[in-house]
Coordinates of C-alpha atoms in Angstrom, one line a residue:
M452 CA -29.6 21.9 17.2
S453 CA -30.8 18.6 15.9
A454 CA -30.7 14.9 16.8
A455 CA -30.6 11.7 14.8
I456 CA -31.8 8.5 16.6
L457 CA -30.0 5.5 15.2
L458 CA -30.1 1.8 15.6
L459 CA -26.7 0.5 14.4
C460 CA -25.4 -3.0 13.9
G461 CA -22.0 -1.5 14.8
A462 CA -19.4 -4.0 15.7
C463 CA -21.8 -7.0 15.5
S464 CA -20.1 -9.9 17.1
S465 CA -22.3 -12.7 18.3
G466 CA -25.9 -13.4 19.2
D467 CA -25.3 -12.6 22.9
S468 CA -23.7 -9.2 22.2
K469 CA -25.4 -6.4 24.2
E470 CA -26.5 -3.1 22.9
V471 CA -25.7 0.0 24.8
K472 CA -26.8 3.6 24.3
F473 CA -24.4 6.1 22.7
S474 CA -24.6 9.8 22.9
V475 CA -22.6 12.4 21.0
E476 CA -22.6 16.1 21.5
G477 CA -20.5 18.0 18.9
T478 CA -19.2 21.3 17.8
A479 CA -18.4 22.0 14.1
P480 CA -16.8 24.8 12.1
E481 CA -19.1 27.5 11.0
N482 CA -19.1 26.4 7.3
V483 CA -20.1 22.8 8.2
K484 CA -23.8 22.1 7.8
T485 CA -23.7 18.3 7.8
V486 CA -21.8 15.6 9.7
Y487 CA -21.9 11.9 9.3
L488 CA -22.0 9.1 11.8
V489 CA -20.0 6.2 10.4
D490 CA -19.7 2.6 11.3
R491 CA -16.3 1.1 10.6
L492 CA -17.7 -2.4 10.2
N493 CA -20.9 -1.6 8.3
P494 CA -20.4 1.5 6.0
E495 CA -23.9 1.0 4.6
K496 CA -25.3 2.0 8.0
N497 CA -23.8 5.4 8.0
D498 CA -26.2 8.2 8.8
T499 CA -26.4 12.0 8.2
I500 CA -26.8 14.6 11.0
E501 CA -27.7 18.2 10.5
V502 CA -25.6 20.9 12.1
K503 CA -27.3 24.1 13.4
D504 CA -25.5 27.0 14.8
G505 CA -22.3 25.0 14.9
K506 CA -23.8 22.3 17.1
F507 CA -25.0 18.8 16.6
T508 CA -26.2 15.8 18.7
V509 CA -26.7 12.2 17.9
E510 CA -27.8 9.3 20.1
G511 CA -29.1 5.8 19.7
Q512 CA -28.3 2.1 20.4
A513 CA -25.4 0.1 19.1
D514 CA -23.5 -3.0 20.1
R515 CA -21.1 -2.5 23.0
D516 CA -17.6 -1.5 21.7
A517 CA -18.8 -0.9 18.1
L518 CA -16.2 1.3 16.4
L519 CA -18.0 4.4 15.4
G520 CA -16.9 7.8 14.1
I521 CA -18.0 11.4 13.3
N522 CA -17.0 12.9 10.0
A523 CA -17.6 16.5 8.9
E524 CA -18.9 17.1 5.3
G525 CA -15.9 17.8 3.1
S526 CA -13.3 16.6 5.6
Q527 CA -11.0 13.6 5.2
W528 CA -10.7 13.2 9.0
T529 CA -13.0 11.0 11.1
V530 CA -13.1 11.3 14.9
I531 CA -13.4 7.7 16.0
F532 CA -14.6 6.2 19.3
F533 CA -15.7 2.9 20.8
N534 CA -19.3 2.6 21.9
D535 CA -18.5 1.8 25.6
G536 CA -21.6 3.5 27.0
T537 CA -19.9 6.7 28.1
P538 CA -21.2 9.9 26.4
V539 CA -18.9 11.6 24.0
K540 CA -18.2 15.2 23.3
I541 CA -16.4 16.0 20.0
D542 CA -15.0 19.3 18.6
L543 CA -14.5 19.0 14.9
N544 CA -12.6 22.3 14.9
D545 CA -9.5 20.4 16.2
N546 CA -10.9 16.8 16.1
S547 CA -10.6 16.5 19.8
L548 CA -12.8 14.2 22.0
K549 CA -13.9 14.0 25.6
G550 CA -15.3 10.8 26.9
S551 CA -14.1 7.6 28.6
E552 CA -10.4 7.1 29.3
L553 CA -10.2 4.6 26.6
N554 CA -11.6 6.9 23.9
E555 CA -9.5 9.8 25.0
Q556 CA -6.4 7.7 24.7
L557 CA -7.6 6.5 21.3
T558 CA -8.0 10.1 20.1
K559 CA -4.6 11.0 21.3
Y560 CA -3.0 8.2 19.3
D561 CA -5.2 9.0 16.3
L562 CA -4.1 12.7 16.3
E563 CA -0.5 11.7 16.6
S564 CA -0.9 9.3 13.6
G565 CA -2.4 12.2 11.7
K566 CA 0.7 14.2 12.1
F567 CA 2.8 11.3 10.7
H568 CA 0.4 11.2 7.7
Q569 CA 0.8 14.9 7.1
E570 CA 4.6 14.6 7.2
I571 CA 4.6 11.7 4.8
Q572 CA 2.3 13.5 2.4
S573 CA 4.4 16.7 2.6
T574 CA 7.5 14.7 1.8
V575 CA 5.8 13.0 -1.2
E576 CA 4.7 16.4 -2.5
S577 CA 8.2 17.8 -2.1
I578 CA 9.7 14.8 -4.0
L579 CA 7.2 15.1 -6.9
A580 CA 7.9 18.8 -7.2
L581 CA 11.6 18.1 -7.9
P582 CA 13.0 17.3 -11.4
S583 CA 13.0 13.6 -12.1
E584 CA 16.8 13.2 -11.8
E585 CA 16.7 14.7 -8.3
Q586 CA 13.9 12.6 -6.9
E587 CA 15.9 9.5 -6.3
A588 CA 18.1 11.3 -3.7
M589 CA 15.0 12.1 -1.6
I590 CA 13.8 8.4 -1.3
P591 CA 15.8 7.9 2.0
Q592 CA 14.0 10.9 3.5
Y593 CA 10.6 9.4 2.5
Q594 CA 11.6 6.0 3.9
E595 CA 12.6 7.7 7.2
K596 CA 9.1 9.1 7.6
I597 CA 7.5 5.8 6.8
D598 CA 9.7 4.0 9.4
A599 CA 8.9 6.6 12.0
Y600 CA 5.2 6.1 11.4
A601 CA 5.6 2.3 11.6
N602 CA 7.5 2.6 14.9
H603 CA 4.7 4.8 16.2
L604 CA 2.1 2.2 15.3
K605 CA 4.3 -0.6 16.8
S606 CA 4.4 1.2 20.1
I607 CA 0.6 1.4 20.2
F608 CA 0.4 -2.4 19.8
E609 CA 3.0 -2.9 22.5
K610 CA 1.4 -0.6 25.0
E611 CA -2.3 -1.4 24.4
K612 CA -2.4 -5.2 24.3
D613 CA -5.2 -5.5 26.8
N614 CA -7.8 -3.2 25.2
F615 CA -9.4 -2.6 21.8
I616 CA -7.4 0.5 20.8
P617 CA -5.1 -1.5 18.4
V618 CA -8.2 -2.4 16.4
A619 CA -8.4 1.2 15.1
F620 CA -4.8 1.0 13.7
L621 CA -4.7 -2.6 12.6
S622 CA -4.9 -2.1 8.9
Q623 CA -2.3 0.7 8.9
Y624 CA 0.1 -1.3 11.0
I625 CA 0.0 -4.5 9.0
S626 CA 0.6 -2.6 5.8
L627 CA 4.0 -1.4 7.2
A628 CA 5.1 -4.1 9.6
D629 CA 7.4 -7.0 8.6
V630 CA 6.1 -10.6 8.3
D631 CA 6.8 -11.6 11.9
E632 CA 5.2 -8.5 13.3
V633 CA 2.1 -9.0 11.1
E634 CA 1.8 -12.6 12.3
Q635 CA 2.0 -11.4 15.9
A636 CA -0.5 -8.6 15.4
L637 CA -3.0 -11.0 14.0
D638 CA -2.5 -13.6 16.7
S639 CA -6.0 -14.7 17.7
T640 CA -5.1 -15.0 21.3
R641 CA -4.5 -11.2 21.6
F642 CA -7.4 -9.4 23.3
Y643 CA -8.2 -6.9 20.6
M644 CA -8.5 -9.7 18.0
S645 CA -11.8 -10.7 19.6
H646 CA -13.3 -7.5 18.2
P647 CA -15.4 -8.0 15.0
V648 CA -13.5 -5.3 13.1
A649 CA -10.2 -7.0 13.8
K650 CA -11.7 -10.4 12.8
D651 CA -13.0 -8.8 9.6
I652 CA -9.6 -7.3 8.7
K653 CA -7.9 -10.7 9.4
E654 CA -10.3 -12.6 7.2
K655 CA -9.8 -10.2 4.3
I656 CA -6.0 -10.3 4.7
E657 CA -6.0 -14.1 4.8
K658 CA -8.1 -14.2 1.6
Q659 CA -5.8 -11.7 -0.1
L660 CA -2.7 -13.7 0.9
A661 CA -4.2 -16.9 -0.3
S662 CA -5.1 -15.3 -3.6
Q663 CA -1.6 -13.8 -3.9
K664 CA 0.0 -17.2 -3.1
A665 CA -2.0 -18.9 -5.7
A666 CA -1.0 -16.3 -8.3
E667 CA 2.6 -16.6 -7.3
E668 CA 2.5 -20.4 -7.6
E669 CA 0.9 -20.1 -11.0
A670 CA 3.5 -17.5 -12.1
N671 CA 6.4 -19.6 -10.8
K672 CA 5.3 -22.6 -13.0
I673 CA 7.2 -20.9 -15.8
I674 CA 10.5 -21.3 -14.0
G675 CA 12.4 -24.1 -15.6
Q676 CA 10.4 -23.6 -18.9
K677 CA 11.7 -22.1 -22.1
F678 CA 10.9 -18.4 -22.6
I679 CA 7.8 -17.5 -24.6
D680 CA 8.5 -15.3 -27.6
F681 CA 6.6 -12.0 -28.3
E682 CA 7.1 -9.0 -30.5
E683 CA 7.0 -5.3 -29.7
P684 CA 8.5 -2.0 -31.1
D685 CA 11.5 -0.3 -29.8
V686 CA 11.8 3.4 -29.1
K687 CA 12.1 4.2 -32.8
G688 CA 9.1 2.1 -33.7
K689 CA 11.0 -0.8 -35.2
M690 CA 9.5 -4.2 -34.4
H691 CA 11.6 -6.8 -32.5
K692 CA 11.1 -10.2 -31.2
L693 CA 12.3 -11.2 -27.7
S694 CA 14.0 -14.2 -29.4
E695 CA 16.5 -11.7 -31.0
Y696 CA 18.0 -11.2 -27.6
V697 CA 17.2 -14.3 -25.5
G698 CA 18.6 -17.8 -26.0
K699 CA 21.6 -16.4 -27.9
G700 CA 24.3 -17.5 -25.4
T701 CA 24.0 -14.7 -22.8
W702 CA 22.2 -14.3 -19.5
V703 CA 19.2 -11.9 -20.0
L704 CA 17.1 -10.1 -17.5
V705 CA 13.7 -9.2 -19.0
D706 CA 12.7 -6.2 -16.9
F707 CA 9.0 -5.1 -16.8
W708 CA 8.6 -1.5 -15.7
A709 CA 7.0 1.8 -16.6
S710 CA 8.0 5.5 -16.3
W711 CA 5.0 6.2 -14.1
C712 CA 5.9 3.4 -11.6
G713 CA 7.6 4.9 -8.5
P714 CA 8.9 1.5 -7.2
C715 CA 10.3 0.8 -10.7
R716 CA 12.2 4.0 -10.7
A717 CA 13.4 3.4 -7.2
E718 CA 14.7 0.0 -8.2
M719 CA 16.4 1.1 -11.4
P720 CA 19.7 2.2 -9.9
N721 CA 20.2 -1.3 -8.7
V722 CA 19.4 -2.7 -12.2
V723 CA 21.8 -0.2 -13.8
E724 CA 24.5 -1.2 -11.3
A725 CA 24.0 -4.9 -12.2
Y726 CA 24.2 -4.1 -15.9
N727 CA 27.4 -2.1 -15.6
K728 CA 29.0 -4.7 -13.4
Y729 CA 28.2 -7.8 -15.5
H730 CA 27.4 -6.8 -19.0
Q731 CA 31.0 -7.4 -20.2
K732 CA 30.8 -10.8 -18.6
G733 CA 27.8 -12.0 -20.6
F734 CA 24.8 -10.3 -19.0
D735 CA 22.2 -8.3 -20.9
I736 CA 18.8 -6.6 -20.2
V737 CA 15.7 -6.2 -22.3
G738 CA 13.4 -3.6 -20.8
V739 CA 9.6 -4.0 -21.4
S740 CA 7.6 -1.0 -20.5
F741 CA 4.0 -0.8 -19.5
D742 CA 3.8 2.8 -20.5
R743 CA 0.9 4.3 -22.4
E744 CA 2.7 7.2 -24.1
K745 CA 6.0 7.3 -25.9
E746 CA 7.4 10.6 -24.6
P747 CA 7.5 9.9 -20.9
W748 CA 8.8 6.4 -21.6
V749 CA 11.7 7.6 -23.7
K750 CA 12.4 10.5 -21.3
A751 CA 12.6 8.1 -18.3
I752 CA 15.1 5.8 -20.2
D753 CA 17.3 8.9 -20.6
E754 CA 16.8 10.2 -17.1
L755 CA 17.5 6.8 -15.4
K756 CA 20.5 6.1 -17.7
M757 CA 19.3 2.7 -18.9
P758 CA 21.6 1.7 -21.8
W759 CA 20.0 -1.6 -22.8
T760 CA 17.3 -2.5 -25.3
H761 CA 13.8 -1.2 -24.7
L762 CA 10.5 -2.4 -26.1
S763 CA 6.9 -1.4 -25.5
D764 CA 3.6 -1.7 -27.4
L765 CA 2.4 1.3 -25.2
K766 CA -0.7 -0.6 -24.2
Y767 CA -0.4 -0.2 -20.4
W768 CA -1.6 -3.3 -18.6
E769 CA -2.7 -4.8 -21.9
N770 CA 0.9 -5.2 -22.9
V771 CA 1.3 -8.4 -24.8
A772 CA 3.8 -9.7 -22.3
S773 CA 1.3 -9.3 -19.4
D774 CA -0.8 -12.4 -20.1
L775 CA 2.1 -14.4 -21.5
Y776 CA 4.1 -14.1 -18.3
G777 CA 1.4 -13.4 -15.7
I778 CA 2.7 -9.9 -15.0
K779 CA 0.0 -8.4 -12.6
S780 CA 2.2 -5.8 -10.9
I781 CA 5.5 -4.0 -11.6
P782 CA 8.4 -3.9 -11.1
A783 CA 8.8 -7.5 -12.2
N784 CA 11.5 -9.4 -14.1
L785 CA 12.6 -12.8 -15.5
L786 CA 16.1 -14.0 -15.5
I787 CA 16.7 -16.2 -18.6
A788 CA 19.7 -18.6 -19.0
P789 CA 21.9 -18.5 -22.2
E790 CA 20.0 -21.4 -23.8
G791 CA 16.6 -19.7 -23.2
T792 CA 15.4 -21.3 -19.9
I793 CA 13.7 -19.1 -17.3
V794 CA 15.6 -19.7 -14.1
A795 CA 14.2 -17.0 -11.7
R796 CA 11.7 -14.2 -11.5
D797 CA 11.2 -11.0 -9.6
L798 CA 14.8 -10.6 -8.5
R799 CA 15.2 -7.2 -6.9
G800 CA 17.7 -5.4 -4.6
N801 CA 20.2 -7.6 -3.0
A802 CA 18.5 -10.7 -4.5
L803 CA 19.4 -9.7 -8.0
Q804 CA 23.0 -8.8 -7.1
A805 CA 23.4 -12.1 -5.2
K806 CA 22.1 -14.2 -8.1
L807 CA 24.3 -12.5 -10.6
E808 CA 27.4 -12.9 -8.3
E809 CA 26.6 -16.6 -8.1
I810 CA 26.4 -16.9 -11.8
F811 CA 29.5 -14.9 -12.7
K812 CA 31.7 -15.8 -9.8

């Protein structure tokens, strides 16, 4: 048995924060020789603990309510706990924890979340094992698993408003919640938002959203402008300019996608539907792929039944259209009017159908 004595910054909050002692006794599987004490706010302060005869101990001082965790070498699971001054006993054989009521409830939620993760991962693996033409039919099952996990997280935030438990699930929740739910979850008046980890997450999200908004505003500057021409080869290697198809009297959707892009493939039935519905009325599509290899690109065109013109320089994110149109993620698209003016971008799902209905009504 060994012990590591640590002095952690932990969940550093303010100058008047008080440090309290933490003490962890643990049991690990026979093959585990090392475990790690991790600090969710300060990863650089992680420390290594030796395991002897399947046992380990670690104790030290950290700020009250610091969000800490124990992770076994080679494991993707971390048993997390708040440093509330109550000794903790952890069994890494089943990732269980005994300690304060708060930490035991946290562990219960975390293990439940782990089951959702396993179900989602299993569903993804099942989908990927299917032939490409059968994968689309499995998307609703995948979405059902995602929705179930989102509802599980939402229930945690509804039940545990008056303690720090939501802090441990904040990143996962806001990645799945809708806009209004995210705004509520990050409301500074909520108790758990006083925790330094929650504040750090909110700050990062706000910076990300500000950057995203700036990028969108920059990208949207091209709306109302005439299209920018470029030249790329088709599936047979013949070079074509975008101007061969755009500005010739028909509405054209320039669709940026790739065979390796899951969301692109999921959206493609909607694009095919739009093409079939409006092509005879003056609507066309030019697909611009961000693929790197010709074979999967051409195969996906056939699998997804995309009968329109396809271009690609097979340069991945260095596709010539990327810088010209500010394409930083896919799927993406531009809707160009008959005279060559860009009128909209990134129309997907119902938004694409609604816009075309408006145009061709």
